[in-house]
Short mmCIF file of C-alpha atoms in Angstrom, two decimals:
data_model
loop_
_atom_site.label_atom_id
_atom_site.label_comp_id
_atom_site.label_asym_id
_atom_site.label_seq_id
_atom_site.Cartn_x
_atom_site.Cartn_y
_atom_site.Cartn_z
CA MET A 4 3.60 -2.71 -85.77
CA LEU A 5 3.79 -6.50 -85.67
CA ILE A 6 7.22 -8.13 -85.49
CA GLN A 7 7.54 -11.89 -85.62
CA VAL A 8 10.49 -13.61 -83.96
CA VAL A 9 10.89 -17.02 -85.56
CA ASN A 10 12.72 -19.74 -83.67
CA PRO A 11 13.93 -22.05 -86.46
CA ASN A 12 14.41 -24.93 -84.04
CA THR A 13 11.52 -26.74 -82.38
CA THR A 14 12.32 -26.09 -78.70
CA GLU A 15 9.45 -24.10 -77.20
CA THR A 16 11.34 -22.95 -74.10
CA MET A 17 13.94 -21.26 -76.28
CA THR A 18 11.15 -19.48 -78.15
CA ALA A 19 9.85 -18.20 -74.83
CA THR A 20 13.30 -16.84 -73.92
CA MET A 21 13.52 -14.98 -77.23
CA ALA A 22 10.00 -13.62 -76.85
CA ALA A 23 10.76 -12.20 -73.41
CA CYS A 24 13.96 -10.51 -74.60
CA ALA A 25 12.33 -9.01 -77.68
CA ARG A 26 9.31 -7.74 -75.76
CA ALA A 27 11.53 -6.20 -73.09
CA VAL A 28 12.99 -3.76 -75.64
CA ALA A 29 9.99 -3.28 -77.94
CA ALA A 30 8.49 0.19 -78.06
CA VAL A 31 4.95 1.01 -77.05
CA GLY A 32 2.77 0.13 -80.01
CA THR A 33 4.98 -2.74 -81.17
CA THR A 34 3.58 -6.24 -80.84
CA VAL A 35 6.12 -9.05 -80.74
CA GLU A 36 4.88 -12.47 -81.75
CA ALA A 37 7.30 -15.35 -81.17
CA VAL A 38 6.70 -18.58 -83.03
CA THR A 39 8.40 -21.97 -83.01
CA SER A 40 9.21 -23.67 -86.29
CA PRO A 41 6.59 -26.33 -87.06
CA THR A 42 9.24 -28.76 -88.28
CA GLY A 43 12.98 -29.21 -87.96
CA PRO A 44 15.72 -29.99 -85.42
CA ALA A 45 15.45 -29.49 -81.66
CA SER A 46 18.58 -27.33 -81.84
CA ILE A 47 20.83 -26.01 -84.60
CA GLU A 48 24.48 -26.96 -84.18
CA SER A 49 25.63 -28.08 -87.64
CA HIS A 50 25.22 -27.35 -91.33
CA TYR A 51 22.91 -30.37 -91.50
CA ASP A 52 20.73 -28.86 -88.76
CA GLU A 53 20.70 -25.51 -90.52
CA ALA A 54 19.61 -27.01 -93.83
CA LEU A 55 16.76 -28.95 -92.26
CA ALA A 56 15.63 -25.94 -90.21
CA VAL A 57 14.92 -23.80 -93.28
CA PRO A 58 11.66 -25.43 -94.50
CA GLY A 59 10.00 -24.90 -91.11
CA LEU A 60 11.28 -21.33 -90.99
CA LEU A 61 9.77 -20.62 -94.40
CA GLN A 62 6.46 -22.13 -93.31
CA ALA A 63 6.45 -19.78 -90.33
CA VAL A 64 7.22 -16.76 -92.51
CA ALA A 65 4.52 -17.72 -95.00
CA ALA A 66 2.03 -17.96 -92.14
CA GLY A 67 3.22 -14.58 -90.92
CA GLU A 68 2.56 -13.07 -94.32
CA ARG A 69 -1.02 -14.29 -94.17
CA ALA A 70 -1.32 -12.78 -90.67
CA GLY A 71 -0.02 -9.35 -91.68
CA VAL A 72 3.41 -9.44 -90.01
CA ASP A 73 5.46 -6.29 -90.69
CA ALA A 74 8.99 -7.65 -90.10
CA TYR A 75 10.78 -10.84 -89.10
CA VAL A 76 13.67 -11.78 -86.80
CA VAL A 77 15.31 -15.16 -87.43
CA GLY A 78 16.36 -16.42 -84.01
CA CYS A 79 19.44 -18.50 -84.73
CA PHE A 80 23.01 -17.23 -84.78
CA GLY A 81 23.77 -19.08 -88.02
CA ASP A 82 21.16 -16.85 -89.73
CA PRO A 83 19.70 -19.86 -91.59
CA GLY A 84 17.25 -19.20 -94.39
CA VAL A 85 17.39 -15.41 -94.15
CA ASP A 86 17.89 -14.93 -97.90
CA ALA A 87 15.00 -17.27 -98.71
CA ALA A 88 12.77 -15.59 -96.13
CA ARG A 89 13.49 -12.22 -97.73
CA GLU A 90 12.14 -13.59 -101.00
CA LEU A 91 8.84 -14.51 -99.31
CA ALA A 92 8.29 -11.60 -96.94
CA HIS A 93 6.91 -8.20 -97.88
CA GLY A 94 8.61 -6.61 -94.86
CA PRO A 95 12.27 -6.69 -93.81
CA VAL A 96 13.95 -9.82 -92.42
CA ILE A 97 17.13 -10.03 -90.35
CA GLY A 98 19.03 -12.78 -88.57
CA ILE A 99 20.35 -12.29 -85.07
CA ALA A 100 24.00 -12.73 -86.06
CA GLU A 101 23.83 -9.86 -88.53
CA ALA A 102 21.94 -7.68 -86.06
CA ALA A 103 24.38 -8.39 -83.22
CA MET A 104 27.54 -7.91 -85.26
CA ARG A 105 26.34 -4.69 -86.86
CA THR A 106 25.37 -3.36 -83.44
CA ALA A 107 28.71 -4.36 -81.92
CA VAL A 108 30.76 -2.34 -84.41
CA LEU A 109 28.79 0.77 -83.43
CA LEU A 110 29.86 0.33 -79.81
CA GLY A 111 33.57 -0.42 -80.02
CA ARG A 112 36.57 -0.90 -82.24
CA THR A 113 36.57 -4.70 -81.84
CA PHE A 114 34.23 -7.42 -80.69
CA SER A 115 34.48 -11.10 -79.85
CA VAL A 116 31.74 -13.67 -80.29
CA VAL A 117 31.10 -16.12 -77.48
CA THR A 118 29.16 -19.08 -78.80
CA THR A 119 28.21 -22.63 -77.83
CA LEU A 120 30.31 -25.24 -79.68
CA SER A 121 33.62 -24.95 -81.54
CA ARG A 122 32.11 -26.56 -84.60
CA THR A 123 29.94 -23.45 -85.13
CA ALA A 124 32.87 -20.99 -85.08
CA GLY A 125 33.54 -21.28 -88.80
CA ARG A 126 30.01 -20.20 -89.59
CA ALA A 127 30.35 -17.16 -87.32
CA TRP A 128 33.57 -16.13 -89.10
CA GLU A 129 31.90 -16.66 -92.48
CA LEU A 130 29.01 -14.40 -91.50
CA ALA A 131 31.36 -11.73 -90.13
CA ALA A 132 33.09 -11.67 -93.51
CA ARG A 133 29.79 -11.49 -95.37
CA PHE A 134 28.63 -8.57 -93.24
CA GLY A 135 31.93 -6.73 -93.76
CA VAL A 136 32.96 -6.78 -90.09
CA ALA A 137 35.54 -9.61 -90.04
CA SER A 138 38.39 -7.13 -89.51
CA GLN A 139 36.70 -5.95 -86.32
CA CYS A 140 35.98 -9.44 -85.02
CA ALA A 141 38.83 -10.19 -82.64
CA GLN A 142 37.90 -13.81 -81.95
CA VAL A 143 35.13 -16.39 -81.95
CA ARG A 144 35.15 -18.33 -78.68
CA ALA A 145 33.22 -21.46 -77.75
CA CYS A 146 32.03 -22.50 -74.30
CA GLU A 147 31.55 -26.11 -75.46
CA ILE A 148 27.99 -26.10 -74.14
CA PRO A 149 25.40 -27.81 -76.38
CA VAL A 150 22.47 -25.50 -77.12
CA LEU A 151 19.93 -27.58 -75.24
CA ASP A 152 22.18 -27.63 -72.17
CA LEU A 153 21.85 -23.85 -71.82
CA GLU A 154 18.55 -24.43 -70.05
CA ARG A 155 19.46 -27.67 -68.27
CA PRO A 156 19.68 -27.41 -64.48
CA GLY A 157 23.16 -28.16 -63.25
CA SER A 158 24.92 -27.27 -66.51
CA ASN A 159 26.47 -24.16 -64.90
CA ALA A 160 25.97 -22.52 -68.28
CA GLU A 161 25.79 -18.88 -67.20
CA TYR A 162 29.02 -19.14 -65.19
CA ARG A 163 30.87 -20.79 -68.08
CA ILE A 164 29.61 -18.24 -70.59
CA THR A 165 30.54 -15.36 -68.29
CA GLU A 166 34.05 -16.71 -67.80
CA GLU A 167 34.53 -17.02 -71.56
CA CYS A 168 33.37 -13.43 -71.93
CA ARG A 169 35.95 -12.39 -69.31
CA ARG A 170 38.65 -14.11 -71.37
CA ALA A 171 37.42 -12.33 -74.50
CA VAL A 172 37.94 -8.98 -72.81
CA ALA A 173 41.27 -9.87 -71.19
CA GLU A 174 42.89 -11.93 -73.95
CA ASP A 175 41.27 -10.61 -77.14
CA GLU A 176 41.09 -7.01 -75.88
CA ALA A 177 37.52 -6.95 -77.16
CA ASP A 178 35.60 -3.73 -76.62
CA VAL A 179 32.29 -5.54 -77.04
CA VAL A 180 31.10 -9.12 -76.63
CA VAL A 181 28.47 -10.69 -78.87
CA LEU A 182 26.56 -13.68 -77.50
CA GLY A 183 26.46 -16.24 -80.29
CA CYS A 184 23.26 -18.13 -79.52
CA ALA A 185 19.63 -17.11 -79.14
CA GLY A 186 19.48 -19.32 -76.06
CA MET A 187 21.81 -16.87 -74.31
CA ALA A 188 19.56 -13.89 -74.99
CA ASP A 189 18.51 -13.33 -71.39
CA LEU A 190 22.07 -13.18 -70.02
CA CYS A 191 23.28 -9.89 -71.50
CA ALA A 192 22.71 -7.47 -68.64
CA ARG A 193 24.22 -9.72 -65.98
CA ILE A 194 27.26 -10.63 -68.06
CA SER A 195 27.85 -7.01 -69.09
CA ALA A 196 27.84 -5.98 -65.42
CA ALA A 197 30.27 -8.79 -64.61
CA VAL A 198 32.83 -8.21 -67.39
CA GLY A 199 32.63 -4.43 -67.77
CA VAL A 200 31.95 -4.08 -71.50
CA PRO A 201 28.79 -3.95 -73.62
CA VAL A 202 27.36 -7.41 -74.27
CA VAL A 203 25.05 -7.68 -77.28
CA ASP A 204 22.15 -10.08 -77.72
CA GLY A 205 21.07 -10.40 -81.34
CA VAL A 206 17.39 -10.95 -80.54
CA ALA A 207 17.01 -7.58 -78.83
CA ALA A 208 19.23 -5.82 -81.38
CA ALA A 209 17.28 -7.29 -84.30
CA THR A 210 13.95 -6.28 -82.77
CA LYS A 211 15.00 -2.65 -82.52
CA MET A 212 16.43 -2.68 -86.06
CA MET A 213 13.18 -4.04 -87.46
CA GLU A 214 11.19 -1.39 -85.58
CA GLY A 215 13.35 1.28 -87.17
CA LEU A 216 13.03 -0.07 -90.71
CA VAL A 217 9.27 -0.45 -90.46
CA ALA A 218 8.92 3.04 -88.98
CA LEU A 219 10.91 4.41 -91.91
CA GLY A 220 8.63 2.59 -94.34
CA LEU A 221 11.54 0.55 -95.74
CA THR A 222 11.28 -2.98 -97.09
CA THR A 223 13.65 -5.44 -98.76
CA SER A 224 14.34 -4.53 -102.38
CA THR A 225 12.67 -6.90 -104.85
CA ARG A 226 14.51 -5.65 -107.92
CA LEU A 227 16.62 -8.77 -108.55
CA GLU A 228 17.87 -11.33 -106.04
CA TYR A 229 15.10 -10.90 -103.46
CA ALA A 230 12.23 -10.87 -105.94
CA ARG A 231 9.49 -13.45 -105.45
CA PRO A 232 10.88 -16.92 -106.30
CA PRO A 233 10.07 -18.15 -109.83
CA ALA A 234 6.95 -20.31 -109.94
CA LYS A 235 7.73 -24.02 -110.24
CA ALA A 236 6.64 -27.37 -108.90
CA TYR A 237 8.32 -29.11 -105.93
CA THR A 238 8.00 -32.84 -105.39
CA GLY A 239 8.22 -35.40 -102.63
CA LEU A 240 8.38 -34.06 -99.08
CA LEU A 241 8.54 -30.51 -100.46
CA GLY A 242 5.40 -30.80 -102.57
CA SER A 243 3.51 -28.32 -100.39
CA PHE A 244 6.17 -25.67 -101.09
CA SER A 245 5.25 -25.52 -104.77
CA LEU A 246 4.54 -21.98 -105.95
CA GLU A 247 3.43 -23.05 -109.42
CA SER A 248 0.48 -25.17 -108.25
CA GLY A 249 -0.84 -22.45 -105.96
CA ALA A 250 -0.24 -24.55 -102.86
CA THR A 251 0.23 -22.52 -99.72
CA ILE A 252 3.55 -22.92 -97.93
#
C-alpha cells in the first residue's frame, strides 16, 4: 500500500515533520511517501494562500497517479483542493482537518481546535459545519503563531500551544483537543500528557483512515460530482492543466 502525504505549501521542513508522523503510525506493509508542492506559498494562512496552493497540490496528485499511489492525505488544516484532488485520484483523498475532526468525535462528546492565527478560525468553523460536527466543536482557539514560526528557534511555540490546549480543557470543557496545523503534528503525545485529554493530529489520523479505506477496497465514488473533470482547454499560466489537449498535469 502506497500512501502519499502532500504538503500543499512549499516548506520542505514541514513536509519532513508530516512524513515522520505518518510513518510512525503506518502499518507494516504501508509505504508513506511525503511530497512538497512544486509551486505555491511557503505557508497557508489565508484564502489567497489556499487558492494559490491548489495548482501545486493537483500537480502532486497527478504525479502520484502516474506513480501508482493508492491514497492521498492533504497536509493542510484548511483542506484546500480536496474536492478537486478527488476528481483526479483513483484512490481516496482526505484532508487533515476532516480526519482530525471525525476522529475527535469518536473520542469525546466535545472537542476544541487549537490553531495558529485567528484569521484561520472561520475556515475551521466552516469545515466543522461541512463535516457535520459543528455542534460538537466547543471552540476554535488561536495561538497567534505564524505557521513558519512553529519551527523557528526561540518562538516558544510548543509552550504556547500547550497552554492554549490547557485553556481549551479548562474553559471550553473540551474532552478532546484537535491541533489545527500540520506543522504541529509532532506535538500530540507531549501535549496530551501535559493536559490530560486526547490530542489529535490530523496527519496521523488521516494516514490510518486511508489505510483502512484501501484495505477495504473502497475508493471515491465517481458517479456524479467526483467524476473525472470534463475535458476542456486552459489558457495562460494554467495551460499545462488542460485535459482536452492531452497535456499532463
